[in-house]
Amino acid sequence: MKVRYNENAEIVKTVKEGLKRRGGYCPCRTGTSEDIKCMCKEFRDQIADPNFEGYCHCMLYYKEK
Ligand code: SF4
């Protein structure tokens, strides 16, 4: 299992800027729940799922099996 950044540097840059603007909360969502603080609960659950492979919701990270 490995978690890495998206191979597209442009996407990484845009999402990181969004995270900065949102004070660490997911830029692809609204609100300020603890569950959407990066890394959000959804992606942490996906990391914990041995069958999941793919990008996080914002496509900042990619989880390899
Ligand atoms: S892990 Fe991805 S989807 Fe989750 S908050 Fe961070 S950038 Fe958004």
Coordinates of N, CA and C and ligand atoms in Angstrom, one line a residue:
M1 N 0.9 -1.2 0.0 CA 0.0 0.0 0.0 C 0.9 1.2 0.0
K2 N 0.5 2.2 -0.8 CA 1.2 3.4 -0.9 C 0.3 4.6 -1.2
V3 N 0.5 5.7 -0.6 CA -0.3 6.9 -0.9 C 0.7 7.9 -1.4
R4 N 0.3 8.5 -2.6 CA 1.2 9.5 -3.3 C 0.3 10.6 -3.8
Y5 N 1.0 11.7 -4.2 CA 0.3 12.8 -4.8 C -0.1 12.4 -6.2
N6 N -1.1 13.0 -6.7 CA -1.5 12.9 -8.1 C -0.3 13.2 -9.0
E7 N -0.1 12.5 -10.1 CA 1.0 12.7 -11.0 C 0.9 14.0 -11.8
N8 N -0.3 14.6 -11.7 CA -0.5 15.8 -12.5 C -0.2 17.0 -11.5
A9 N 1.0 17.6 -11.7 CA 1.4 18.7 -10.8 C 0.5 19.9 -10.8
E10 N -0.2 20.1 -11.9 CA -1.1 21.3 -12.0 C -2.3 21.0 -11.0
I11 N -2.8 19.8 -11.0 CA -3.9 19.5 -10.0 C -3.5 19.6 -8.6
V12 N -2.3 19.1 -8.3 CA -1.7 19.1 -6.9 C -1.6 20.6 -6.5
K13 N -1.1 21.4 -7.4 CA -0.9 22.9 -7.1 C -2.3 23.5 -6.8
T14 N -3.3 23.3 -7.6 CA -4.6 23.9 -7.5 C -5.2 23.4 -6.2
V15 N -5.2 22.1 -5.9 CA -5.8 21.6 -4.6 C -5.1 22.2 -3.4
K16 N -3.8 22.2 -3.5 CA -3.0 22.7 -2.3 C -3.4 24.2 -2.1
E17 N -3.5 25.0 -3.1 CA -3.9 26.4 -3.0 C -5.3 26.5 -2.3
G18 N -6.2 25.6 -2.7 CA -7.6 25.5 -2.2 C -7.5 25.2 -0.7
L19 N -6.7 24.2 -0.3 CA -6.5 23.8 1.1 C -6.0 25.0 1.9
K20 N -5.1 25.7 1.4 CA -4.5 26.9 2.1 C -5.6 27.9 2.3
R21 N -6.4 28.2 1.3 CA -7.5 29.2 1.3 C -8.5 28.8 2.3
R22 N -8.7 27.4 2.5 CA -9.8 26.9 3.4 C -9.2 26.5 4.8
G23 N -8.0 26.9 5.0 CA -7.4 26.6 6.3 C -7.3 25.1 6.7
G24 N -7.1 24.3 5.6 CA -6.9 22.9 5.8 C -8.1 22.1 5.6
Y25 N -9.3 22.7 5.4 CA -10.5 21.9 5.1 C -10.6 21.7 3.6
C26 N -11.2 20.6 3.3 CA -11.3 20.1 1.9 C -11.8 21.2 1.0
P27 N -11.1 21.6 0.0 CA -11.5 22.6 -1.0 C -12.7 22.2 -1.9
C28 N -12.9 20.9 -2.0 CA -14.0 20.3 -2.8 C -15.3 20.2 -2.1
R29 N -15.3 20.6 -0.8 CA -16.6 20.5 -0.1 C -16.8 21.8 0.6
T30 N -18.0 22.0 1.2 CA -18.4 23.1 2.0 C -18.4 22.8 3.4
G31 N -18.3 23.8 4.3 CA -18.4 23.5 5.7 C -17.0 23.3 6.4
T32 N -17.0 23.2 7.7 CA -15.7 23.1 8.4 C -15.9 21.9 9.5
S33 N -16.4 20.8 9.0 CA -16.5 19.7 9.9 C -15.1 19.0 10.1
E34 N -14.8 18.5 11.2 CA -13.5 17.8 11.4 C -13.3 16.7 10.4
D35 N -14.4 16.1 10.0 CA -14.4 15.0 9.0 C -13.8 15.4 7.7
I36 N -13.9 16.7 7.4 CA -13.4 17.1 6.0 C -12.1 17.9 6.1
K37 N -11.4 17.7 7.3 CA -10.1 18.3 7.4 C -9.1 17.3 6.7
C38 N -8.3 17.8 5.8 CA -7.4 17.0 5.0 C -6.3 16.3 5.9
M39 N -6.0 15.0 5.8 CA -6.8 14.1 5.0 C -8.1 13.8 5.7
C40 N -9.2 13.9 4.8 CA -10.5 13.8 5.3 C -10.9 12.3 5.7
K41 N -11.9 12.2 6.5 CA -12.3 10.9 6.9 C -12.6 9.9 5.8
E42 N -13.2 10.4 4.7 CA -13.5 9.6 3.5 C -12.2 8.9 3.0
F43 N -11.2 9.8 2.8 CA -10.0 9.2 2.3 C -9.3 8.3 3.3
R44 N -9.3 8.7 4.6 CA -8.7 7.8 5.6 C -9.4 6.4 5.6
D45 N -10.7 6.4 5.4 CA -11.4 5.1 5.3 C -11.0 4.4 4.0
Q46 N -10.8 5.1 2.9 CA -10.4 4.5 1.7 C -9.0 3.9 1.8
I47 N -8.1 4.6 2.6 CA -6.8 4.1 2.8 C -6.9 2.8 3.6
A48 N -7.8 2.7 4.6 CA -7.9 1.6 5.4 C -8.6 0.4 4.7
D49 N -9.2 0.7 3.6 CA -9.9 -0.4 2.8 C -8.9 -1.1 1.9
P50 N -8.6 -2.4 2.1 CA -7.6 -3.1 1.3 C -8.0 -3.2 -0.1
N51 N -9.3 -3.1 -0.4 CA -9.8 -3.2 -1.8 C -9.8 -1.9 -2.6
F52 N -9.6 -0.8 -1.9 CA -9.7 0.5 -2.6 C -8.4 0.8 -3.3
E53 N -8.5 1.3 -4.5 CA -7.4 1.9 -5.2 C -7.9 3.1 -6.0
G54 N -7.3 4.2 -5.9 CA -7.8 5.4 -6.6 C -7.5 6.7 -5.9
Y55 N -8.1 7.8 -6.5 CA -7.8 9.1 -6.0 C -8.8 9.5 -4.9
C56 N -8.3 10.4 -4.0 CA -9.2 11.0 -3.1 C -10.2 11.9 -3.8
H57 N -11.3 12.3 -3.1 CA -12.3 13.1 -3.7 C -11.8 14.3 -4.6
C58 N -10.8 15.0 -4.0 CA -10.3 16.2 -4.7 C -9.2 15.8 -5.8
M59 N -8.8 14.6 -5.8 CA -7.8 14.1 -6.6 C -6.4 14.6 -6.3
L60 N -6.2 15.0 -5.0 CA -4.9 15.4 -4.6 C -4.0 14.2 -4.4
Y61 N -4.6 13.2 -3.8 CA -3.8 12.0 -3.5 C -4.3 10.8 -4.3
Y62 N -3.4 9.8 -4.4 CA -3.7 8.5 -5.1 C -3.3 7.4 -4.2
K63 N -4.2 6.5 -3.9 CA -3.8 5.3 -3.1 C -3.6 4.1 -4.0
E64 N -2.4 3.6 -3.9 CA -2.1 2.3 -4.6 C -2.3 1.2 -3.6
K65 N -2.8 0.1 -4.1 CA -3.1 -1.1 -3.2 C -1.8 -1.7 -2.7
Ligands
SF4_1 S1 -7.7 13.9 1.2 FE1 -8.4 14.7 -0.8 S2 -10.6 14.8 -0.7 FE2 -9.8 14.5 1.4 S3 -9.7 16.6 2.2 FE3 -7.7 16.1 1.4 S4 -7.7 16.9 -0.7 FE4 -9.9 16.8 0.0

